[in-house]
PDB file of C-alpha atoms and ligand atoms in Angstrom:
ATOM      1  CA  MET A  21      25.649  14.230   4.428  1.00 88.00           C
ATOM      2  CA  ILE A  22      24.971  16.787   7.156  1.00 90.00           C
ATOM      3  CA  THR A  23      26.760  19.468   5.116  1.00 94.00           C
ATOM      4  CA  GLN A  24      24.645  18.531   2.100  1.00 96.00           C
ATOM      5  CA  ILE A  25      21.417  18.682   4.101  1.00 97.00           C
ATOM      6  CA  ASN A  26      22.337  22.132   5.426  1.00 96.00           C
ATOM      7  CA  GLU A  27      23.265  23.328   1.942  1.00 97.00           C
ATOM      8  CA  THR A  28      19.937  22.153   0.513  1.00 98.00           C
ATOM      9  CA  VAL A  29      17.975  23.675   3.382  1.00 98.00           C
ATOM     10  CA  GLU A  30      19.756  26.999   2.897  1.00 97.00           C
ATOM     11  CA  PHE A  31      18.978  26.932  -0.829  1.00 98.00           C
ATOM     12  CA  LEU A  32      15.282  26.176  -0.264  1.00 98.00           C
ATOM     13  CA  GLU A  33      14.990  28.851   2.412  1.00 97.00           C
ATOM     14  CA  SER A  34      16.610  31.332   0.038  1.00 97.00           C
ATOM     15  CA  LYS A  35      13.781  30.465  -2.378  1.00 96.00           C
ATOM     16  CA  ASN A  36      11.312  31.409   0.366  1.00 95.00           C
ATOM     17  CA  ILE A  37      10.330  27.924   1.422  1.00 97.00           C
ATOM     18  CA  LEU A  38       9.838  28.954   5.022  1.00 96.00           C
ATOM     19  CA  ASN A  39       8.085  27.201   7.894  1.00 94.00           C
ATOM     20  CA  PRO A  40       6.425  24.276   6.116  1.00 97.00           C
ATOM     21  CA  VAL A  41       4.260  22.355   8.584  1.00 97.00           C
ATOM     22  CA  ILE A  42       3.134  19.287   6.662  1.00 97.00           C
ATOM     23  CA  GLY A  43       5.256  17.212   4.285  1.00 97.00           C
ATOM     24  CA  ILE A  44       3.598  15.077   1.612  1.00 96.00           C
ATOM     25  CA  VAL A  45       5.142  12.403  -0.616  1.00 95.00           C
ATOM     26  CA  LEU A  46       2.984  11.652  -3.644  1.00 92.00           C
ATOM     27  CA  GLY A  47       3.347   8.200  -5.175  1.00 85.00           C
ATOM     28  CA  THR A  48       2.785   6.723  -8.612  1.00 72.00           C
ATOM     29  CA  GLY A  49      -0.365   7.998 -10.270  1.00 64.00           C
ATOM     30  CA  LEU A  50      -1.235  10.166  -7.310  1.00 73.00           C
ATOM     31  CA  GLY A  51      -0.272  13.594  -8.511  1.00 78.00           C
ATOM     32  CA  LYS A  52      -3.663  15.285  -8.611  1.00 82.00           C
ATOM     33  CA  LEU A  53      -3.650  16.360  -5.007  1.00 87.00           C
ATOM     34  CA  VAL A  54      -1.538  19.272  -6.213  1.00 88.00           C
ATOM     35  CA  GLU A  55      -4.608  20.721  -7.958  1.00 89.00           C
ATOM     36  CA  LYS A  56      -6.073  21.407  -4.514  1.00 90.00           C
ATOM     37  CA  ILE A  57      -2.962  23.226  -3.319  1.00 93.00           C
ATOM     38  CA  ASP A  58      -2.515  26.947  -3.599  1.00 95.00           C
ATOM     39  CA  ILE A  59       1.038  26.679  -4.942  1.00 96.00           C
ATOM     40  CA  GLU A  60       3.481  29.493  -4.233  1.00 96.00           C
ATOM     41  CA  ILE A  61       6.746  27.863  -5.241  1.00 96.00           C
ATOM     42  CA  SER A  62       7.574  24.985  -7.567  1.00 96.00           C
ATOM     43  CA  ILE A  63      11.140  23.768  -8.100  1.00 96.00           C
ATOM     44  CA  ASP A  64      12.320  20.905 -10.321  1.00 93.00           C
ATOM     45  CA  TYR A  65      14.355  18.334  -8.412  1.00 93.00           C
ATOM     46  CA  ASP A  66      17.160  18.909 -10.927  1.00 91.00           C
ATOM     47  CA  GLU A  67      17.515  22.488  -9.723  1.00 94.00           C
ATOM     48  CA  ILE A  68      17.838  21.592  -6.048  1.00 96.00           C
ATOM     49  CA  PRO A  69      21.430  21.182  -4.843  1.00 97.00           C
ATOM     50  CA  ASN A  70      22.192  17.667  -3.573  1.00 96.00           C
ATOM     51  CA  PHE A  71      18.849  16.224  -4.647  1.00 95.00           C
ATOM     52  CA  PRO A  72      19.831  13.087  -6.607  1.00 90.00           C
ATOM     53  CA  GLU A  73      19.932  13.527 -10.354  1.00 83.00           C
ATOM     54  CA  SER A  74      16.632  12.621 -11.989  1.00 76.00           C
ATOM     55  CA  THR A  75      16.205   9.495 -14.082  1.00 71.00           C
ATOM     56  CA  MET A  76      13.581   8.872 -16.771  1.00 60.00           C
ATOM     57  CA  GLU A  77      10.969   8.300 -14.074  1.00 61.00           C
ATOM     58  CA  PHE A  78      11.626  11.743 -12.827  1.00 53.00           C
ATOM     59  CA  HIS A  79      10.550  14.060 -15.583  1.00 57.00           C
ATOM     60  CA  HIS A  80       7.871  15.278 -13.227  1.00 70.00           C
ATOM     61  CA  GLY A  81       9.975  15.342 -10.078  1.00 88.00           C
ATOM     62  CA  LYS A  82       9.050  18.628  -8.450  1.00 92.00           C
ATOM     63  CA  LEU A  83       9.087  20.103  -5.007  1.00 95.00           C
ATOM     64  CA  LEU A  84       6.007  22.217  -4.346  1.00 96.00           C
ATOM     65  CA  PHE A  85       5.346  24.662  -1.541  1.00 97.00           C
ATOM     66  CA  GLY A  86       1.968  26.167  -0.853  1.00 97.00           C
ATOM     67  CA  THR A  87      -1.189  26.117   1.227  1.00 96.00           C
ATOM     68  CA  LEU A  88      -3.696  23.298   1.628  1.00 95.00           C
ATOM     69  CA  GLU A  89      -6.607  23.551   4.054  1.00 94.00           C
ATOM     70  CA  GLY A  90      -4.962  26.602   5.594  1.00 95.00           C
ATOM     71  CA  LYS A  91      -1.676  24.826   6.329  1.00 96.00           C
ATOM     72  CA  LYS A  92       1.734  25.324   4.738  1.00 97.00           C
ATOM     73  CA  VAL A  93       2.574  22.128   2.863  1.00 97.00           C
ATOM     74  CA  LEU A  94       5.753  20.947   1.196  1.00 97.00           C
ATOM     75  CA  VAL A  95       5.085  18.307  -1.425  1.00 96.00           C
ATOM     76  CA  MET A  96       7.285  15.837  -3.251  1.00 95.00           C
ATOM     77  CA  GLN A  97       5.570  15.315  -6.567  1.00 92.00           C
ATOM     78  CA  GLY A  98       7.389  12.123  -7.427  1.00 89.00           C
ATOM     79  CA  ARG A  99       9.772  10.166  -5.220  1.00 92.00           C
ATOM     80  CA  TYR A 100      13.121   8.428  -5.599  1.00 93.00           C
ATOM     81  CA  HIS A 101      12.949   4.621  -5.777  1.00 94.00           C
ATOM     82  CA  LEU A 102      15.693   2.095  -5.064  1.00 95.00           C
ATOM     83  CA  TYR A 103      14.889   0.413  -8.376  1.00 93.00           C
ATOM     84  CA  GLU A 104      16.033   3.517 -10.227  1.00 91.00           C
ATOM     85  CA  GLY A 105      19.513   2.840  -8.912  1.00 92.00           C
ATOM     86  CA  TYR A 106      19.640   5.296  -6.010  1.00 94.00           C
ATOM     87  CA  SER A 107      21.137   4.382  -2.669  1.00 95.00           C
ATOM     88  CA  LEU A 108      18.912   4.261   0.421  1.00 96.00           C
ATOM     89  CA  ASN A 109      20.572   7.449   1.643  1.00 95.00           C
ATOM     90  CA  GLN A 110      19.664   9.188  -1.613  1.00 95.00           C
ATOM     91  CA  VAL A 111      16.086   7.907  -1.437  1.00 96.00           C
ATOM     92  CA  VAL A 112      15.567   9.416   2.029  1.00 97.00           C
ATOM     93  CA  PHE A 113      17.604  12.600   1.536  1.00 97.00           C
ATOM     94  CA  PRO A 114      14.499  14.787   0.953  1.00 98.00           C
ATOM     95  CA  ILE A 115      12.912  13.482   4.184  1.00 98.00           C
ATOM     96  CA  ARG A 116      15.942  14.661   6.159  1.00 97.00           C
ATOM     97  CA  VAL A 117      15.724  18.017   4.433  1.00 98.00           C
ATOM     98  CA  PHE A 118      11.984  18.233   5.247  1.00 98.00           C
ATOM     99  CA  LYS A 119      12.712  17.727   8.936  1.00 98.00           C
ATOM    100  CA  LYS A 120      15.432  20.350   8.960  1.00 97.00           C
ATOM    101  CA  LEU A 121      13.108  22.823   7.208  1.00 98.00           C
ATOM    102  CA  GLY A 122      10.663  22.426  10.081  1.00 97.00           C
ATOM    103  CA  VAL A 123       8.132  19.919   8.727  1.00 98.00           C
ATOM    104  CA  GLN A 124       6.199  18.444  11.665  1.00 98.00           C
ATOM    105  CA  LYS A 125       4.091  15.703  10.087  1.00 98.00           C
ATOM    106  CA  LEU A 126       4.656  13.505   7.041  1.00 98.00           C
ATOM    107  CA  LEU A 127       1.932  12.001   4.834  1.00 97.00           C
ATOM    108  CA  ILE A 128       2.930   9.377   2.266  1.00 97.00           C
ATOM    109  CA  SER A 129       1.051   7.690  -0.575  1.00 95.00           C
ATOM    110  CA  ASN A 130       1.979   4.791  -2.814  1.00 94.00           C
ATOM    111  CA  ALA A 131       0.606   2.184  -5.200  1.00 93.00           C
ATOM    112  CA  ALA A 132       0.788  -1.434  -4.052  1.00 95.00           C
ATOM    113  CA  GLY A 133      -0.388  -4.906  -4.947  1.00 96.00           C
ATOM    114  CA  ALA A 134      -2.960  -6.605  -2.717  1.00 97.00           C
ATOM    115  CA  ILE A 135      -1.634  -9.742  -1.047  1.00 98.00           C
ATOM    116  CA  ASN A 136      -4.711  -9.905   1.158  1.00 98.00           C
ATOM    117  CA  LEU A 137      -7.281 -10.958  -1.424  1.00 97.00           C
ATOM    118  CA  ASN A 138     -10.151  -9.633   0.697  1.00 97.00           C
ATOM    119  CA  TYR A 139      -8.828  -6.178  -0.146  1.00 97.00           C
ATOM    120  CA  GLU A 140     -10.292  -5.375  -3.545  1.00 94.00           C
ATOM    121  CA  LYS A 141      -8.499  -3.717  -6.461  1.00 92.00           C
ATOM    122  CA  GLY A 142      -8.882   0.056  -6.407  1.00 92.00           C
ATOM    123  CA  SER A 143      -9.432   0.253  -2.646  1.00 95.00           C
ATOM    124  CA  LEU A 144      -7.151   1.970  -0.133  1.00 96.00           C
ATOM    125  CA  MET A 145      -5.096   0.525   2.708  1.00 97.00           C
ATOM    126  CA  LEU A 146      -3.825   2.439   5.706  1.00 98.00           C
ATOM    127  CA  LEU A 147      -0.409   1.209   6.786  1.00 98.00           C
ATOM    128  CA  ASP A 148      -0.418  -0.051  10.343  1.00 98.00           C
ATOM    129  CA  ASP A 149       2.974  -1.721  10.055  1.00 98.00           C
ATOM    130  CA  HIS A 150       5.546  -2.827   7.495  1.00 98.00           C
ATOM    131  CA  ILE A 151       8.088  -5.489   6.583  1.00 98.00           C
ATOM    132  CA  ASN A 152      11.371  -4.278   5.115  1.00 98.00           C
ATOM    133  CA  LEU A 153      12.466  -6.662   2.353  1.00 98.00           C
ATOM    134  CA  GLN A 154      14.696  -4.130   0.632  1.00 98.00           C
ATOM    135  CA  GLY A 155      17.811  -5.632   2.142  1.00 95.00           C
ATOM    136  CA  GLY A 156      19.163  -2.553   3.870  1.00 96.00           C
ATOM    137  CA  SER A 157      18.672   0.430   6.124  1.00 97.00           C
ATOM    138  CA  PRO A 158      19.066   4.167   5.481  1.00 97.00           C
ATOM    139  CA  LEU A 159      20.605   4.401   8.959  1.00 97.00           C
ATOM    140  CA  LEU A 160      23.962   2.744   8.298  1.00 95.00           C
ATOM    141  CA  GLY A 161      27.227   4.461   9.095  1.00 88.00           C
ATOM    142  CA  THR A 162      28.380   6.962  11.644  1.00 86.00           C
ATOM    143  CA  GLU A 163      27.094  10.212  10.156  1.00 88.00           C
ATOM    144  CA  VAL A 164      23.424   9.387  10.706  1.00 92.00           C
ATOM    145  CA  LYS A 165      24.089   9.381  14.452  1.00 91.00           C
ATOM    146  CA  THR A 166      24.236  13.164  14.373  1.00 92.00           C
ATOM    147  CA  LEU A 167      20.611  13.208  13.144  1.00 93.00           C
ATOM    148  CA  GLY A 168      19.260  10.831  15.785  1.00 90.00           C
ATOM    149  CA  ASN A 169      19.678   7.493  17.504  1.00 91.00           C
ATOM    150  CA  PRO A 170      20.136   4.859  14.782  1.00 93.00           C
ATOM    151  CA  PHE A 171      18.634   2.137  17.025  1.00 95.00           C
ATOM    152  CA  VAL A 172      15.218   3.571  16.306  1.00 96.00           C
ATOM    153  CA  ASP A 173      12.233   2.083  18.036  1.00 96.00           C
ATOM    154  CA  MET A 174       9.883   0.665  15.410  1.00 97.00           C
ATOM    155  CA  SER A 175       7.099  -0.623  17.651  1.00 97.00           C
ATOM    156  CA  ALA A 176       4.737   1.950  16.122  1.00 97.00           C
ATOM    157  CA  PRO A 177       6.265   3.286  12.893  1.00 98.00           C
ATOM    158  CA  TYR A 178       2.987   4.890  11.775  1.00 98.00           C
ATOM    159  CA  ASN A 179       1.525   7.592  13.984  1.00 98.00           C
ATOM    160  CA  LYS A 180      -1.439   6.174  15.911  1.00 98.00           C
ATOM    161  CA  GLU A 181      -3.214   9.461  16.461  1.00 98.00           C
ATOM    162  CA  MET A 182      -3.179  10.384  12.762  1.00 98.00           C
ATOM    163  CA  ASN A 183      -4.168   6.830  11.794  1.00 98.00           C
ATOM    164  CA  GLU A 184      -7.214   7.045  14.094  1.00 98.00           C
ATOM    165  CA  LYS A 185      -8.177  10.362  12.509  1.00 98.00           C
ATOM    166  CA  LEU A 186      -7.831   8.901   9.013  1.00 98.00           C
ATOM    167  CA  LYS A 187     -10.078   5.971   9.921  1.00 98.00           C
ATOM    168  CA  GLN A 188     -12.679   8.351  11.277  1.00 98.00           C
ATOM    169  CA  ILE A 189     -12.501  10.551   8.162  1.00 98.00           C
ATOM    170  CA  ALA A 190     -12.925   7.429   6.007  1.00 98.00           C
ATOM    171  CA  VAL A 191     -16.100   6.452   7.871  1.00 98.00           C
ATOM    172  CA  GLU A 192     -17.509   9.978   7.653  1.00 97.00           C
ATOM    173  CA  ASN A 193     -16.894  10.112   3.901  1.00 97.00           C
ATOM    174  CA  ASP A 194     -18.007   6.574   3.088  1.00 96.00           C
ATOM    175  CA  ILE A 195     -14.519   5.558   1.941  1.00 97.00           C
ATOM    176  CA  THR A 196     -13.397   1.953   2.388  1.00 96.00           C
ATOM    177  CA  LEU A 197     -10.059   2.151   4.174  1.00 97.00           C
ATOM    178  CA  HIS A 198      -8.510  -1.230   4.916  1.00 98.00           C
ATOM    179  CA  GLU A 199      -5.685  -1.451   7.387  1.00 98.00           C
ATOM    180  CA  GLY A 200      -2.670  -3.689   7.140  1.00 98.00           C
ATOM    181  CA  VAL A 201       0.971  -4.544   6.724  1.00 98.00           C
ATOM    182  CA  TYR A 202       2.956  -3.250   3.736  1.00 98.00           C
ATOM    183  CA  ALA A 203       5.943  -5.259   2.529  1.00 98.00           C
ATOM    184  CA  ALA A 204       8.598  -3.274   0.651  1.00 98.00           C
ATOM    185  CA  VAL A 205      10.579  -5.016  -2.075  1.00 98.00           C
ATOM    186  CA  ILE A 206      13.253  -3.504  -4.308  1.00 97.00           C
ATOM    187  CA  GLY A 207      11.665  -4.286  -7.696  1.00 95.00           C
ATOM    188  CA  PRO A 208      11.423  -3.191 -10.437  1.00 94.00           C
ATOM    189  CA  HIS A 209      10.399  -6.693 -11.441  1.00 94.00           C
ATOM    190  CA  LEU A 210       7.089  -7.893 -10.076  1.00 94.00           C
ATOM    191  CA  GLU A 211       6.866 -10.927  -7.812  1.00 96.00           C
ATOM    192  CA  THR A 212       6.619 -14.563  -8.764  1.00 96.00           C
ATOM    193  CA  ARG A 213       3.706 -16.753  -7.635  1.00 96.00           C
ATOM    194  CA  ALA A 214       5.995 -18.331  -5.034  1.00 97.00           C
ATOM    195  CA  GLU A 215       6.990 -14.895  -3.755  1.00 98.00           C
ATOM    196  CA  TYR A 216       3.351 -13.838  -3.398  1.00 98.00           C
ATOM    197  CA  ARG A 217       2.695 -17.008  -1.366  1.00 98.00           C
ATOM    198  CA  TYR A 218       5.719 -16.200   0.771  1.00 98.00           C
ATOM    199  CA  LEU A 219       4.556 -12.605   1.333  1.00 98.00           C
ATOM    200  CA  LYS A 220       1.181 -13.882   2.511  1.00 98.00           C
ATOM    201  CA  VAL A 221       2.766 -16.389   4.890  1.00 98.00           C
ATOM    202  CA  ILE A 222       4.979 -13.751   6.501  1.00 98.00           C
ATOM    203  CA  GLY A 223       1.987 -11.512   7.185  1.00 98.00           C
ATOM    204  CA  ALA A 224       1.941  -8.908   4.427  1.00 98.00           C
ATOM    205  CA  ASP A 225      -1.376  -7.458   3.218  1.00 98.00           C
ATOM    206  CA  ALA A 226       0.183  -5.434   0.416  1.00 98.00           C
ATOM    207  CA  VAL A 227       3.466  -5.231  -1.481  1.00 98.00           C
ATOM    208  CA  GLY A 228       5.177  -2.292  -3.117  1.00 97.00           C
ATOM    209  CA  MET A 229       8.543  -0.806  -4.002  1.00 96.00           C
ATOM    210  CA  SER A 230       8.718   2.323  -1.834  1.00 96.00           C
ATOM    211  CA  THR A 231       7.741   4.070   1.409  1.00 98.00           C
ATOM    212  CA  VAL A 232       9.610   1.939   3.974  1.00 98.00           C
ATOM    213  CA  PRO A 233      12.957   3.779   3.621  1.00 98.00           C
ATOM    214  CA  GLU A 234      11.176   7.130   4.036  1.00 98.00           C
ATOM    215  CA  VAL A 235       9.287   5.847   7.078  1.00 98.00           C
ATOM    216  CA  ILE A 236      12.478   4.557   8.719  1.00 98.00           C
ATOM    217  CA  ALA A 237      14.197   7.893   8.074  1.00 98.00           C
ATOM    218  CA  ALA A 238      11.175   9.813   9.397  1.00 98.00           C
ATOM    219  CA  ASN A 239      11.089   7.772  12.611  1.00 98.00           C
ATOM    220  CA  HIS A 240      14.833   8.292  12.972  1.00 97.00           C
ATOM    221  CA  VAL A 241      14.420  12.076  13.051  1.00 97.00           C
ATOM    222  CA  GLU A 242      11.208  11.846  15.103  1.00 97.00           C
ATOM    223  CA  LEU A 243       8.947  13.026  12.317  1.00 98.00           C
ATOM    224  CA  PRO A 244       5.499  11.452  12.852  1.00 98.00           C
ATOM    225  CA  CYS A 245       4.212   9.877   9.659  1.00 98.00           C
ATOM    226  CA  VAL A 246       1.296   8.045   8.065  1.00 98.00           C
ATOM    227  CA  ALA A 247       1.033   6.209   4.750  1.00 97.00           C
ATOM    228  CA  ILE A 248      -1.799   5.015   2.524  1.00 97.00           C
ATOM    229  CA  SER A 249      -1.558   2.535  -0.357  1.00 96.00           C
ATOM    230  CA  VAL A 250      -3.808   2.407  -3.375  1.00 95.00           C
ATOM    231  CA  LEU A 251      -4.215  -1.290  -4.107  1.00 95.00           C
ATOM    232  CA  THR A 252      -3.780  -1.481  -7.844  1.00 92.00           C
ATOM    233  CA  ASP A 253      -3.630  -5.224  -8.491  1.00 92.00           C
ATOM    234  CA  SER A 254      -4.580  -8.533  -6.901  1.00 93.00           C
ATOM    235  CA  CYS A 255      -1.593 -10.737  -6.142  1.00 95.00           C
ATOM    236  CA  ASP A 256      -3.375 -14.083  -6.333  1.00 95.00           C
ATOM    237  CA  PRO A 257      -0.747 -16.796  -6.841  1.00 95.00           C
ATOM    238  CA  ASP A 258      -3.388 -19.322  -7.915  1.00 96.00           C
ATOM    239  CA  ASN A 259      -4.759 -17.095 -10.640  1.00 93.00           C
ATOM    240  CA  LEU A 260      -1.955 -14.717 -11.485  1.00 91.00           C
ATOM    241  CA  GLN A 261      -2.556 -12.440 -14.449  1.00 86.00           C
ATOM    242  CA  PRO A 262       0.351 -10.867 -16.323  1.00 87.00           C
ATOM    243  CA  ILE A 263       0.995  -7.394 -14.911  1.00 84.00           C
ATOM    244  CA  ASN A 264      -0.757  -4.553 -16.668  1.00 84.00           C
ATOM    245  CA  ILE A 265       1.065  -1.299 -15.921  1.00 83.00           C
ATOM    246  CA  PRO A 266      -1.463   0.986 -17.703  1.00 86.00           C
ATOM    247  CA  GLU A 267      -4.216  -0.652 -15.609  1.00 84.00           C
ATOM    248  CA  ILE A 268      -2.204  -0.033 -12.425  1.00 84.00           C
ATOM    249  CA  LEU A 269      -1.811   3.632 -13.309  1.00 84.00           C
ATOM    250  CA  ALA A 270      -5.492   3.941 -14.252  1.00 85.00           C
ATOM    251  CA  LEU A 271      -6.588   2.359 -10.952  1.00 85.00           C
ATOM    252  CA  ALA A 272      -4.298   4.636  -8.954  1.00 84.00           C
ATOM    253  CA  GLU A 273      -5.795   7.616 -10.740  1.00 84.00           C
ATOM    254  CA  LYS A 274      -9.326   6.403 -10.095  1.00 86.00           C
ATOM    255  CA  ALA A 275      -8.653   6.050  -6.384  1.00 90.00           C
ATOM    256  CA  GLU A 276      -7.098   9.490  -6.214  1.00 90.00           C
ATOM    257  CA  PRO A 277     -10.176  11.492  -5.160  1.00 92.00           C
ATOM    258  CA  LYS A 278     -10.527   9.224  -2.093  1.00 94.00           C
ATOM    259  CA  MET A 279      -6.873   9.719  -1.196  1.00 93.00           C
ATOM    260  CA  ILE A 280      -7.254  13.475  -1.645  1.00 92.00           C
ATOM    261  CA  THR A 281     -10.283  13.556   0.678  1.00 94.00           C
ATOM    262  CA  LEU A 282      -8.418  11.595   3.352  1.00 96.00           C
ATOM    263  CA  PHE A 283      -5.266  13.693   3.190  1.00 95.00           C
ATOM    264  CA  SER A 284      -6.915  17.080   2.956  1.00 94.00           C
ATOM    265  CA  GLN A 285      -9.404  16.371   5.753  1.00 96.00           C
ATOM    266  CA  LEU A 286      -6.570  15.087   7.916  1.00 97.00           C
ATOM    267  CA  ILE A 287      -4.529  18.209   7.264  1.00 97.00           C
ATOM    268  CA  LYS A 288      -7.508  20.309   8.347  1.00 95.00           C
ATOM    269  CA  THR A 289      -7.343  18.699  11.795  1.00 95.00           C
ATOM    270  CA  LEU A 290      -3.580  19.046  12.264  1.00 92.00           C
TER     271      LEU A 290
HETATM  272  N1  HPA B  20       4.214  -5.744  -6.485  1.00 55.91           N
HETATM  273  C1  HPA B  20       5.101  -4.797  -6.203  1.00 55.91           C
HETATM  274  N2  HPA B  20       4.848  -3.516  -6.350  1.00 55.91           N
HETATM  275  C2  HPA B  20       3.652  -3.162  -6.809  1.00 55.91           C
HETATM  276  C3  HPA B  20       2.696  -4.098  -7.125  1.00 55.91           C
HETATM  277  C4  HPA B  20       2.991  -5.463  -6.957  1.00 55.91           C
HETATM  278  O1  HPA B  20       2.180  -6.355  -7.229  1.00 55.91           O
HETATM  279  N3  HPA B  20       1.597  -3.416  -7.551  1.00 55.91           N
HETATM  280  C5  HPA B  20       1.899  -2.106  -7.497  1.00 55.91           C
HETATM  281  N4  HPA B  20       3.142  -1.944  -7.040  1.00 55.91           N
END
């Protein structure tokens, strides 16, 4: 794994991806942030050595390097999900590469279902904490030890300072930004009514199929991170509607300008 990381870093540096400061992972339906970036380099995931081979989901998987709000940003336009059949180590591989390339802060977005029914569809939630229900860790084995202590402290997985800034930016821009606990499941199936009840009981405010592996890997290599969910559906077990994927994508897209404001204003302060 270490050899692969070094190989990938060397390749990206040879393509002039040098000194990125901020890393961004763009989730489902949240690709428009790239329109604000002055892009210098764009590489398909398929062309990057050791990046896992793309699946159908990944026709748009691209690594972008450029400038946003005066800062050098490295952006994953599309992420790897467990439900596509990748291992946890494959899912977090790009995060390890980001760190090695010099990325100092990581911003993550995703789409999630609202377990907390006071959080309305289409609104945003800042992750304050998470529950890992994906049944594994990207820190297994002996090789990860060379990247950092695998017994990573998770008392504050999301960077407090950046979270405070995001909350302030939300107030200044009249954006409703809830705060809560994100539960990560494997998917790709949605949850049953009983599972939604269970998620509520264990303290989740939102549920989705990503982000937690990346956050664990980021904490492992001491890369401060934040994450925001777009809440695309209401997970009400007493009135559960069949899932509507086009509606989820449309809601994510509609919430995008708010996400872009939060991320770009945050980057300005970093
Ligand atoms: N469950 C899991 N993942 C999701 C959901 C959901 O309800 N909505 C968007 N991503």
